[in-house]
PDB file of C-alpha atoms in Angstrom:
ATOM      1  CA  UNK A   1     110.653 -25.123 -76.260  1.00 92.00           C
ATOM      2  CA  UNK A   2     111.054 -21.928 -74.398  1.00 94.00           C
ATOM      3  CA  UNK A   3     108.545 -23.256 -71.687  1.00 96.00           C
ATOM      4  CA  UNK A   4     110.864 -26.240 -71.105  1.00 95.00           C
ATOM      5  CA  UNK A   5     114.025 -24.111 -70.579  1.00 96.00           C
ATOM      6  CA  UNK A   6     112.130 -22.016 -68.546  1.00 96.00           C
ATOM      7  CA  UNK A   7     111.043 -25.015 -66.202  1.00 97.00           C
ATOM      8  CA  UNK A   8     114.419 -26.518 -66.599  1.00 97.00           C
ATOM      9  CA  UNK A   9     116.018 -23.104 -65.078  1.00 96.00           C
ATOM     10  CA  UNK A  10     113.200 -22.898 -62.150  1.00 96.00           C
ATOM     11  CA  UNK A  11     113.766 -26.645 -61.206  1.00 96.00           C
ATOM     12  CA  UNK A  12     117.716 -25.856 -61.158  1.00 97.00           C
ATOM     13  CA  UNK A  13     116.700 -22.282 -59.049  1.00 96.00           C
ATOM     14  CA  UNK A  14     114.866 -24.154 -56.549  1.00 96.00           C
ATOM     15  CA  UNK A  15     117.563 -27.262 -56.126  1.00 95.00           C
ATOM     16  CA  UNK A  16     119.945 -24.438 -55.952  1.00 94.00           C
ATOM     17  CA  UNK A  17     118.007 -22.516 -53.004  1.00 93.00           C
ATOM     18  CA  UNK A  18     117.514 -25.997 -50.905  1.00 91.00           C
ATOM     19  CA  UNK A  19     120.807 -27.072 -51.157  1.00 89.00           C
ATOM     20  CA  UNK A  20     122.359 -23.648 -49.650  1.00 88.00           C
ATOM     21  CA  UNK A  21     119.623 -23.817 -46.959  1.00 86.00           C
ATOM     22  CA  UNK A  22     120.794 -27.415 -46.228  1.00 84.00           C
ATOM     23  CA  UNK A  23     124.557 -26.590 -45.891  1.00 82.00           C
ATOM     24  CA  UNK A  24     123.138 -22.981 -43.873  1.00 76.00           C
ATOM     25  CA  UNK A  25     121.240 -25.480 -41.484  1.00 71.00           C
ATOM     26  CA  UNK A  26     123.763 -28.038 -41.028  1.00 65.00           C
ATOM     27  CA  UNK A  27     126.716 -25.333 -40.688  1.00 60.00           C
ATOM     28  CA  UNK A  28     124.565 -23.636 -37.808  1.00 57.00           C
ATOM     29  CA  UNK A  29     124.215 -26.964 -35.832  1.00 56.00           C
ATOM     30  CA  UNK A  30     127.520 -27.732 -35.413  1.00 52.00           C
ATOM     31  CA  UNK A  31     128.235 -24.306 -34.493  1.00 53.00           C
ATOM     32  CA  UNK A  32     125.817 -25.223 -31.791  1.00 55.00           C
ATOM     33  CA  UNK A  33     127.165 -28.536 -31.307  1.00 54.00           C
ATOM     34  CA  UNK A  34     130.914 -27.186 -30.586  1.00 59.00           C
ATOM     35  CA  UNK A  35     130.021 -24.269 -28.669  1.00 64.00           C
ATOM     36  CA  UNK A  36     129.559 -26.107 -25.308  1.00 66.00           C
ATOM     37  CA  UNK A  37     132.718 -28.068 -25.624  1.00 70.00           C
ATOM     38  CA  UNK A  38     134.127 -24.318 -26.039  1.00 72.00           C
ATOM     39  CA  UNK A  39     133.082 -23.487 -22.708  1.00 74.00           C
ATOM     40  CA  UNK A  40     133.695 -26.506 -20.482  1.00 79.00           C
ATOM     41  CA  UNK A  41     137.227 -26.170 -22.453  1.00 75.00           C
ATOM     42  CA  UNK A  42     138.169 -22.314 -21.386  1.00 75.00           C
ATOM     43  CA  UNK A  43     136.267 -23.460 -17.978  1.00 79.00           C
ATOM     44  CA  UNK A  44     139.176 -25.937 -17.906  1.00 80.00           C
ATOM     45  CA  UNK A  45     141.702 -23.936 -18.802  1.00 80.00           C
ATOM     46  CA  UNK A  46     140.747 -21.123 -16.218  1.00 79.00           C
ATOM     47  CA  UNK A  47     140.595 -24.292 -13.404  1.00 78.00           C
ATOM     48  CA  UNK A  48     144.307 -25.127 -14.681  1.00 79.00           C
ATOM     49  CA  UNK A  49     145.644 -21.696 -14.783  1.00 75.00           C
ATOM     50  CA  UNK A  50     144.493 -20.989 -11.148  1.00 74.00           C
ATOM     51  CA  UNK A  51     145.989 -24.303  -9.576  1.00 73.00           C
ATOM     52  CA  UNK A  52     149.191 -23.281 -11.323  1.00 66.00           C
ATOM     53  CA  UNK A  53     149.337 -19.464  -9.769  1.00 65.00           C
ATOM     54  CA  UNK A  54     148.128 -21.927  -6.508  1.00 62.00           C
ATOM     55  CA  UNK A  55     150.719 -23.962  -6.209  1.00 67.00           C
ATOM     56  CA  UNK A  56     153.392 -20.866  -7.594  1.00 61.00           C
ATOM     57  CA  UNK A  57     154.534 -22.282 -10.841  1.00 55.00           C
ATOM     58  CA  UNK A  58     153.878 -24.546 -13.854  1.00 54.00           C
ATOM     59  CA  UNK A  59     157.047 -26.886 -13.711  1.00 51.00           C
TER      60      UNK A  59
END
């Protein structure tokens, strides 16, 4: 009996351990994913701040 609650609690461990790696993984790719739209969108905003001081005024 003790062997099978021993087992039980490894299996459970284990599941445990993979599913935190999973959610690790897949919160580290879309932290990848979003960091180029990050860029081209401060790269945008930096284009659109310098036309406005251009042109002398945002109206």
């Amino acid at each position: 009996m003790l062997t099978v609650i021993l087992l039980l609690a490894g299996a459970i461990v284990i599941v445990a351990i993979a599913v935190l790696a999973m959610k690790s993984n897949f919160k580290s790719s879309r932290r990848e994913q979003s960091a180029p739209s990050v860029v081209t969108a401060q790269r945008q905003e930096k284009v659109r701040a310098n036309s406005v001081r251009a042109s002398g005024g945002d109206d």
